[in-house]
Amino acid sequence: MARRALLTGNTRKGDKILRDFAAQQSQVAITIVPDIVAPEAYHAAIQGTPPPFDTVYNTASPFTYRNVGSNLQFLEPAIKGTLNLLKAVKDNAPNVKRVIWTGSCASVIDYDNLVSDPPRLYTEADWNRLHGKGSARGSVDSLQSYISDLDESNSRLWKLCFSSTKDASMPYIPVHTCVDVRDLADAQFRAMIVPEAGNQRFVLCARQYSFQDICDILRSHFTSPN
């Protein structure tokens, strides 16, 4: 918006967005899409957006850490929501030149082989290998795997600290990656205006961070445990 772009956002509730960007309300419009999985979910929103607009952003689909019975609760919004948006653009927005899709590191990282020796450098050519039948149970299996890993980690940590043996291995440490949201916003904008960015995939990552980094940040902001 600092570059005077006009934005129409599709959301289930837009009042907070408008409040957060009160100074830019002349550049922001909100259309309500109650259910992105419903047939023709985006058609009214696309038809109601003042033309001409030439770029569509599709951000990461909803995610929750609640217990779920089926990964369809993740797959349906991700797949059907995206297809609904693309169909709405195809049917109603002939001026659109580029659709920019934003995902997460979950589509890149091989979670079955997180620890590698030598360390692995992920690139835009890498994809998470989970697919097909397995993905229908992916979230449940991932939660079960996380609980199993947590139990194993706690057991090994206890052994390391209190056992008389000296050969206990360190507990598993998960992958933590981060990117500055301002860098993400800049990359999103460049994906719209740079011609060579078309039909390309980009992985954004500033660095990895450790539990020690988390502790240091907490300590710098909170001097007392209370």
Tab-separated table of N, CA and C in Angstrom, residues 53-184:
chain	number	residue	atom	x	y	z
A	53	PHE	N	-8.204	-5.157	-12.312
A	53	PHE	CA	-7.145	-5.604	-11.408
A	53	PHE	C	-6.420	-6.741	-12.101
A	54	ASP	N	-5.102	-6.783	-11.924
A	54	ASP	CA	-4.320	-7.700	-12.756
A	54	ASP	C	-3.550	-8.753	-11.976
A	55	THR	N	-3.666	-8.760	-10.627
A	55	THR	CA	-2.922	-9.725	-9.823
A	55	THR	C	-3.819	-10.289	-8.731
A	56	VAL	N	-3.717	-11.592	-8.509
A	56	VAL	CA	-4.469	-12.251	-7.439
A	56	VAL	C	-3.482	-12.991	-6.549
A	57	TYR	N	-3.602	-12.766	-5.237
A	57	TYR	CA	-2.787	-13.479	-4.253
A	57	TYR	C	-3.646	-14.522	-3.555
A	58	ASN	N	-3.125	-15.730	-3.459
A	58	ASN	CA	-3.783	-16.784	-2.689
A	58	ASN	C	-2.851	-17.166	-1.545
A	59	THR	N	-3.202	-16.780	-0.335
A	59	THR	CA	-2.332	-17.035	0.814
A	59	THR	C	-2.577	-18.423	1.374
A	60	ALA	N	-1.733	-18.827	2.333
A	60	ALA	CA	-1.823	-20.168	2.906
A	60	ALA	C	-3.213	-20.413	3.481
A	61	SER	N	-3.721	-21.614	3.298
A	61	SER	CA	-5.055	-21.957	3.777
A	61	SER	C	-5.053	-22.124	5.290
A	62	PRO	N	-6.243	-22.112	5.910
A	62	PRO	CA	-6.321	-22.179	7.376
A	62	PRO	C	-5.648	-23.421	7.947
A	63	PHE	N	-5.071	-23.259	9.136
A	63	PHE	CA	-4.416	-24.368	9.830
A	63	PHE	C	-4.764	-24.274	11.302
A	64	THR	N	-4.927	-25.419	11.944
A	64	THR	CA	-5.242	-25.440	13.366
A	64	THR	C	-4.457	-26.549	14.035
A	65	TYR	N	-4.147	-26.359	15.312
A	65	TYR	CA	-3.469	-27.391	16.086
A	65	TYR	C	-4.455	-28.224	16.896
A	66	ARG	N	-5.758	-28.002	16.675
A	66	ARG	CA	-6.749	-28.814	17.374
A	66	ARG	C	-6.705	-30.243	16.845
A	67	ASN	N	-7.137	-31.177	17.692
A	67	ASN	CA	-7.238	-32.563	17.245
A	67	ASN	C	-8.295	-32.670	16.149
A	68	VAL	N	-7.970	-33.363	15.090
A	68	VAL	CA	-8.899	-33.525	13.986
A	68	VAL	C	-9.016	-35.004	13.658
A	69	GLY	N	-10.156	-35.377	13.081
A	69	GLY	CA	-10.364	-36.767	12.746
A	69	GLY	C	-9.858	-37.136	11.376
A	70	SER	N	-9.697	-36.136	10.504
A	70	SER	CA	-9.262	-36.411	9.142
A	70	SER	C	-8.528	-35.201	8.597
A	71	ASN	N	-7.528	-35.458	7.789
A	71	ASN	CA	-6.784	-34.361	7.185
A	71	ASN	C	-7.597	-33.644	6.118
A	72	LEU	N	-8.786	-34.162	5.800
A	72	LEU	CA	-9.653	-33.462	4.869
A	72	LEU	C	-9.985	-32.070	5.376
A	73	GLN	N	-9.950	-31.873	6.699
A	73	GLN	CA	-10.193	-30.546	7.252
A	73	GLN	C	-9.108	-29.563	6.834
A	74	PHE	N	-7.947	-30.080	6.454
A	74	PHE	CA	-6.887	-29.233	5.914
A	74	PHE	C	-6.859	-29.285	4.388
A	75	LEU	N	-7.060	-30.496	3.848
A	75	LEU	CA	-6.938	-30.667	2.402
A	75	LEU	C	-8.044	-29.953	1.639
A	76	GLU	N	-9.272	-30.007	2.130
A	76	GLU	CA	-10.374	-29.403	1.387
A	76	GLU	C	-10.218	-27.893	1.235
A	77	PRO	N	-9.940	-27.142	2.316
A	77	PRO	CA	-9.716	-25.707	2.107
A	77	PRO	C	-8.522	-25.428	1.202
A	78	ALA	N	-7.451	-26.216	1.360
A	78	ALA	CA	-6.249	-25.975	0.567
A	78	ALA	C	-6.489	-26.253	-0.910
A	79	ILE	N	-7.156	-27.365	-1.213
A	79	ILE	CA	-7.335	-27.760	-2.608
A	79	ILE	C	-8.571	-27.106	-3.218
A	80	LYS	N	-9.734	-27.332	-2.600
A	80	LYS	CA	-10.961	-26.787	-3.170
A	80	LYS	C	-10.972	-25.266	-3.122
A	81	GLY	N	-10.450	-24.693	-2.031
A	81	GLY	CA	-10.409	-23.239	-1.941
A	81	GLY	C	-9.574	-22.630	-3.050
A	82	THR	N	-8.423	-23.233	-3.329
A	82	THR	CA	-7.555	-22.736	-4.397
A	82	THR	C	-8.206	-22.906	-5.764
A	83	LEU	N	-8.792	-24.082	-6.017
A	83	LEU	CA	-9.440	-24.314	-7.304
A	83	LEU	C	-10.639	-23.390	-7.503
A	84	ASN	N	-11.391	-23.137	-6.430
A	84	ASN	CA	-12.518	-22.209	-6.527
A	84	ASN	C	-12.047	-20.810	-6.908
A	85	LEU	N	-10.943	-20.377	-6.302
A	85	LEU	CA	-10.414	-19.054	-6.621
A	85	LEU	C	-9.950	-18.993	-8.073
A	86	LEU	N	-9.212	-20.003	-8.518
A	86	LEU	CA	-8.715	-20.009	-9.894
A	86	LEU	C	-9.866	-20.025	-10.900
A	87	LYS	N	-10.913	-20.783	-10.600
A	87	LYS	CA	-12.062	-20.831	-11.507
A	87	LYS	C	-12.771	-19.484	-11.552
A	88	ALA	N	-12.890	-18.826	-10.393
A	88	ALA	CA	-13.529	-17.511	-10.361
A	88	ALA	C	-12.735	-16.497	-11.174
A	89	VAL	N	-11.415	-16.567	-11.069
A	89	VAL	CA	-10.563	-15.667	-11.858
A	89	VAL	C	-10.715	-15.966	-13.341
A	90	LYS	N	-10.671	-17.235	-13.706
A	90	LYS	CA	-10.790	-17.630	-15.115
A	90	LYS	C	-12.117	-17.183	-15.709
A	91	ASP	N	-13.198	-17.316	-14.945
A	91	ASP	CA	-14.531	-17.022	-15.466
A	91	ASP	C	-14.878	-15.541	-15.438
A	92	ASN	N	-14.246	-14.773	-14.531
A	92	ASN	CA	-14.733	-13.411	-14.291
A	92	ASN	C	-13.684	-12.314	-14.353
A	93	ALA	N	-12.423	-12.650	-14.526
A	93	ALA	CA	-11.378	-11.620	-14.436
A	93	ALA	C	-10.385	-11.763	-15.590
A	94	PRO	N	-10.773	-11.366	-16.796
A	94	PRO	CA	-9.889	-11.535	-17.955
A	94	PRO	C	-8.639	-10.668	-17.911
A	95	ASN	N	-8.619	-9.641	-17.059
A	95	ASN	CA	-7.454	-8.756	-16.992
A	95	ASN	C	-6.337	-9.295	-16.105
A	96	VAL	N	-6.603	-10.364	-15.355
A	96	VAL	CA	-5.587	-10.887	-14.438
A	96	VAL	C	-4.431	-11.490	-15.231
A	97	LYS	N	-3.220	-11.013	-14.922
A	97	LYS	CA	-2.014	-11.484	-15.597
A	97	LYS	C	-1.233	-12.486	-14.756
A	98	ARG	N	-1.429	-12.443	-13.425
A	98	ARG	CA	-0.604	-13.298	-12.576
A	98	ARG	C	-1.367	-13.685	-11.311
A	99	VAL	N	-1.282	-14.964	-10.946
A	99	VAL	CA	-1.816	-15.461	-9.679
A	99	VAL	C	-0.629	-15.922	-8.846
A	100	ILE	N	-0.512	-15.387	-7.637
A	100	ILE	CA	0.624	-15.676	-6.758
A	100	ILE	C	0.119	-16.499	-5.587
A	101	TRP	N	0.643	-17.712	-5.455
A	101	TRP	CA	0.187	-18.646	-4.425
A	101	TRP	C	1.230	-18.728	-3.319
A	102	THR	N	0.803	-18.545	-2.083
A	102	THR	CA	1.700	-18.589	-0.928
A	102	THR	C	1.414	-19.839	-0.109
A	103	GLY	N	2.442	-20.625	0.133
A	103	GLY	CA	2.294	-21.823	0.946
A	103	GLY	C	3.147	-21.738	2.193
A	104	SER	N	3.555	-22.868	2.712
A	104	SER	CA	4.390	-22.897	3.908
A	104	SER	C	5.529	-23.881	3.695
A	105	CYS	N	6.432	-23.916	4.664
A	105	CYS	CA	7.561	-24.839	4.566
A	105	CYS	C	7.102	-26.290	4.596
A	106	ALA	N	5.851	-26.523	5.000
A	106	ALA	CA	5.337	-27.895	5.022
A	106	ALA	C	5.302	-28.510	3.630
A	107	SER	N	5.252	-27.683	2.590
A	107	SER	CA	5.241	-28.212	1.230
A	107	SER	C	6.643	-28.473	0.703
A	108	VAL	N	7.665	-28.113	1.481
A	108	VAL	CA	9.051	-28.217	1.028
A	108	VAL	C	9.824	-29.276	1.802
A	109	ILE	N	9.677	-29.275	3.126
A	109	ILE	CA	10.555	-30.059	3.995
A	109	ILE	C	10.145	-31.528	4.027
A	110	ASP	N	11.123	-32.394	3.991
A	110	ASP	CA	10.905	-33.834	4.150
A	110	ASP	C	10.914	-34.153	5.640
A	111	TYR	N	9.732	-34.254	6.227
A	111	TYR	CA	9.635	-34.431	7.670
A	111	TYR	C	9.998	-35.846	8.114
A	112	ASP	N	10.125	-36.765	7.168
A	112	ASP	CA	10.570	-38.109	7.525
A	112	ASP	C	12.081	-38.184	7.689
A	113	ASN	N	12.778	-37.171	7.185
A	113	ASN	CA	14.245	-37.161	7.258
A	113	ASN	C	14.731	-35.767	7.638
A	114	LEU	N	14.287	-35.315	8.814
A	114	LEU	CA	14.636	-33.961	9.240
A	114	LEU	C	16.122	-33.824	9.554
A	115	VAL	N	16.697	-34.876	10.119
A	115	VAL	CA	18.108	-34.823	10.504
A	115	VAL	C	18.930	-35.517	9.428
A	116	SER	N	19.858	-34.793	8.820
A	116	SER	CA	20.682	-35.379	7.766
A	116	SER	C	22.144	-35.038	8.006
A	117	ASP	N	23.003	-35.918	7.569
A	117	ASP	CA	24.449	-35.725	7.713
A	117	ASP	C	25.112	-36.085	6.380
A	118	PRO	N	25.633	-35.082	5.647
A	118	PRO	CA	25.781	-33.678	6.040
A	118	PRO	C	24.440	-32.947	6.010
A	119	PRO	N	24.372	-31.752	6.626
A	119	PRO	CA	23.122	-30.998	6.633
A	119	PRO	C	22.611	-30.750	5.216
A	120	ARG	N	21.319	-30.774	5.078
A	120	ARG	CA	20.701	-30.637	3.760
A	120	ARG	C	20.267	-29.199	3.518
A	121	LEU	N	20.516	-28.709	2.311
A	121	LEU	CA	20.057	-27.387	1.906
A	121	LEU	C	18.830	-27.556	1.023
A	122	TYR	N	17.686	-27.060	1.492
A	122	TYR	CA	16.461	-27.153	0.713
A	122	TYR	C	16.410	-26.033	-0.323
A	123	THR	N	15.880	-26.354	-1.493
A	123	THR	CA	15.748	-25.378	-2.569
A	123	THR	C	14.330	-25.416	-3.122
A	124	GLU	N	14.091	-24.579	-4.122
A	124	GLU	CA	12.778	-24.532	-4.753
A	124	GLU	C	12.429	-25.830	-5.475
A	125	ALA	N	13.412	-26.697	-5.680
A	125	ALA	CA	13.161	-27.972	-6.360
A	125	ALA	C	12.627	-29.042	-5.421
A	126	ASP	N	12.619	-28.781	-4.115
A	126	ASP	CA	12.212	-29.790	-3.130
A	126	ASP	C	10.720	-29.711	-2.843
A	127	TRP	N	10.125	-30.887	-2.665
A	127	TRP	CA	8.715	-30.994	-2.304
A	127	TRP	C	8.561	-32.031	-1.198
A	128	ASN	N	7.627	-31.759	-0.303
A	128	ASN	CA	7.258	-32.760	0.689
A	128	ASN	C	6.697	-33.976	-0.045
A	129	ARG	N	7.196	-35.155	0.287
A	129	ARG	CA	6.819	-36.354	-0.458
A	129	ARG	C	5.496	-36.952	-0.009
A	130	LEU	N	4.866	-36.412	1.027
A	130	LEU	CA	3.582	-36.938	1.486
A	130	LEU	C	2.516	-36.654	0.436
A	131	HIS	N	1.836	-37.693	-0.015
A	131	HIS	CA	0.841	-37.502	-1.064
A	131	HIS	C	-0.131	-38.668	-1.050
A	132	GLY	N	-1.141	-38.530	-1.881
A	132	GLY	CA	-2.083	-39.635	-2.087
A	132	GLY	C	-2.799	-40.041	-0.821
A	133	LYS	N	-2.924	-41.360	-0.620
A	133	LYS	CA	-3.699	-41.900	0.500
A	133	LYS	C	-3.140	-41.433	1.830
A	134	GLY	N	-1.817	-41.324	1.926
A	134	GLY	CA	-1.228	-40.944	3.196
A	134	GLY	C	-1.637	-39.568	3.649
A	135	SER	N	-1.851	-38.656	2.697
A	135	SER	CA	-2.178	-37.292	3.084
A	135	SER	C	-3.563	-37.189	3.687
A	136	ALA	N	-4.440	-38.151	3.404
A	136	ALA	CA	-5.779	-38.119	3.983
A	136	ALA	C	-5.731	-38.343	5.484
A	137	ARG	N	-4.639	-38.954	5.969
A	137	ARG	CA	-4.487	-39.170	7.395
A	137	ARG	C	-3.289	-38.417	7.944
A	138	GLY	N	-2.765	-37.519	7.118
A	138	GLY	CA	-1.502	-36.889	7.468
A	138	GLY	C	-1.499	-36.161	8.783
A	139	SER	N	-2.549	-35.369	9.041
A	139	SER	CA	-2.536	-34.571	10.260
A	139	SER	C	-2.627	-35.454	11.501
A	140	VAL	N	-3.464	-36.489	11.419
A	140	VAL	CA	-3.594	-37.384	12.562
A	140	VAL	C	-2.274	-38.088	12.815
A	141	ASP	N	-1.667	-38.619	11.733
A	141	ASP	CA	-0.400	-39.313	11.891
A	141	ASP	C	0.683	-38.377	12.403
A	142	SER	N	0.664	-37.139	11.936
A	142	SER	CA	1.672	-36.183	12.382
A	142	SER	C	1.532	-35.894	13.867
A	143	LEU	N	0.274	-35.769	14.314
A	143	LEU	CA	0.063	-35.525	15.735
A	143	LEU	C	0.527	-36.723	16.555
A	144	GLN	N	0.192	-37.923	16.079
A	144	GLN	CA	0.629	-39.117	16.795
A	144	GLN	C	2.148	-39.217	16.789
A	145	SER	N	2.745	-38.889	15.652
A	145	SER	CA	4.202	-38.935	15.553
A	145	SER	C	4.832	-37.916	16.485
A	146	TYR	N	4.206	-36.730	16.572
A	146	TYR	CA	4.745	-35.695	17.453
A	146	TYR	C	4.705	-36.155	18.903
A	147	ILE	N	3.584	-36.762	19.298
A	147	ILE	CA	3.473	-37.245	20.676
A	147	ILE	C	4.512	-38.319	20.945
A	148	SER	N	4.677	-39.244	19.984
A	148	SER	CA	5.675	-40.297	20.138
A	148	SER	C	7.074	-39.710	20.248
A	149	ASP	N	7.384	-38.739	19.377
A	149	ASP	CA	8.701	-38.100	19.419
A	149	ASP	C	8.912	-37.362	20.732
A	150	LEU	N	7.835	-36.733	21.226
A	150	LEU	CA	7.950	-36.001	22.481
A	150	LEU	C	8.240	-36.953	23.629
A	151	ASP	N	7.539	-38.088	23.656
A	151	ASP	CA	7.798	-39.078	24.699
A	151	ASP	C	9.236	-39.573	24.624
A	152	GLU	N	9.690	-39.888	23.425
A	152	GLU	CA	11.050	-40.376	23.241
A	152	GLU	C	12.057	-39.307	23.647
A	153	SER	N	11.770	-38.061	23.275
A	153	SER	CA	12.669	-36.962	23.613
A	153	SER	C	12.780	-36.784	25.117
A	154	ASN	N	11.632	-36.808	25.792
A	154	ASN	CA	11.650	-36.652	27.246
A	154	ASN	C	12.408	-37.788	27.914
A	155	SER	N	12.200	-39.011	27.420
A	155	SER	CA	12.882	-40.165	27.994
A	155	SER	C	14.391	-40.044	27.844
A	156	ARG	N	14.830	-39.640	26.661
A	156	ARG	CA	16.264	-39.532	26.417
A	156	ARG	C	16.880	-38.381	27.202
A	157	LEU	N	16.125	-37.296	27.349
A	157	LEU	CA	16.621	-36.173	28.135
A	157	LEU	C	16.795	-36.582	29.593
A	158	TRP	N	15.805	-37.300	30.131
A	158	TRP	CA	15.899	-37.776	31.517
A	158	TRP	C	17.112	-38.680	31.683
A	159	LYS	N	17.310	-39.577	30.713
A	159	LYS	CA	18.449	-40.484	30.776
A	159	LYS	C	19.763	-39.718	30.712
A	160	LEU	N	19.818	-38.717	29.873
A	160	LEU	CA	21.032	-37.933	29.717
A	160	LEU	C	21.385	-37.211	31.012
A	161	CYS	N	20.372	-36.678	31.686
A	161	CYS	CA	20.626	-35.857	32.877
A	161	CYS	C	20.872	-36.693	34.127
A	162	PHE	N	20.202	-37.834	34.243
A	162	PHE	CA	20.210	-38.526	35.520
A	162	PHE	C	20.790	-39.936	35.477
A	163	SER	N	21.072	-40.444	34.312
A	163	SER	CA	21.655	-41.780	34.235
A	163	SER	C	23.156	-41.702	34.479
A	164	SER	N	23.709	-42.786	34.985
A	164	SER	CA	25.147	-42.824	35.228
A	164	SER	C	25.927	-43.099	33.948
A	165	THR	N	25.211	-43.506	32.890
A	165	THR	CA	25.913	-43.773	31.639
A	165	THR	C	26.296	-42.470	30.959
A	166	LYS	N	27.291	-42.539	30.097
A	166	LYS	CA	27.794	-41.341	29.439
A	166	LYS	C	27.525	-41.338	27.936
A	167	ASP	N	26.830	-42.362	27.454
A	167	ASP	CA	26.654	-42.460	26.013
A	167	ASP	C	25.233	-42.139	25.559
A	168	ALA	N	24.446	-41.496	26.424
A	168	ALA	CA	23.087	-41.129	26.041
A	168	ALA	C	23.132	-40.025	24.993
A	169	SER	N	22.314	-40.169	23.949
A	169	SER	CA	22.304	-39.169	22.883
A	169	SER	C	21.407	-37.997	23.251
A	170	MET	N	21.635	-36.870	22.597
A	170	MET	CA	20.814	-35.692	22.839
A	170	MET	C	19.410	-35.920	22.297
A	171	PRO	N	18.388	-35.355	22.944
A	171	PRO	CA	17.021	-35.508	22.439
A	171	PRO	C	16.848	-34.804	21.106
A	172	TYR	N	15.882	-35.265	20.361
A	172	TYR	CA	15.586	-34.698	19.052
A	172	TYR	C	15.169	-33.238	19.186
A	173	ILE	N	15.691	-32.399	18.319
A	173	ILE	CA	15.345	-30.979	18.302
A	173	ILE	C	14.628	-30.688	16.994
A	174	PRO	N	13.413	-30.177	17.042
A	174	PRO	CA	12.661	-29.940	15.806
A	174	PRO	C	13.267	-28.820	14.970
A	175	VAL	N	12.802	-28.723	13.723
A	175	VAL	CA	13.281	-27.681	12.816
A	175	VAL	C	12.516	-26.397	13.084
A	176	HIS	N	13.234	-25.321	13.335
A	176	HIS	CA	12.620	-24.005	13.486
A	176	HIS	C	13.172	-23.113	12.384
A	177	THR	N	12.320	-22.626	11.514
A	177	THR	CA	12.744	-21.686	10.486
A	177	THR	C	11.870	-20.452	10.566
A	178	CYS	N	12.403	-19.327	10.126
A	178	CYS	CA	11.634	-18.092	10.215
A	178	CYS	C	12.012	-17.171	9.066
A	179	VAL	N	11.120	-16.229	8.783
A	179	VAL	CA	11.390	-15.167	7.826
A	179	VAL	C	10.713	-13.908	8.350
A	180	ASP	N	11.370	-12.780	8.174
A	180	ASP	CA	10.793	-11.504	8.595
A	180	ASP	C	9.568	-11.217	7.731
A	181	VAL	N	8.461	-10.880	8.363
A	181	VAL	CA	7.221	-10.656	7.618
A	181	VAL	C	7.380	-9.509	6.630
A	182	ARG	N	8.276	-8.565	6.912
A	182	ARG	CA	8.516	-7.471	5.964
A	182	ARG	C	9.218	-7.976	4.708
A	183	ASP	N	10.110	-8.947	4.874
A	183	ASP	CA	10.748	-9.556	3.709
A	183	ASP	C	9.731	-10.343	2.886
A	184	LEU	N	8.818	-11.011	3.582
A	184	LEU	CA	7.765	-11.745	2.885
A	184	LEU	C	6.894	-10.792	2.074
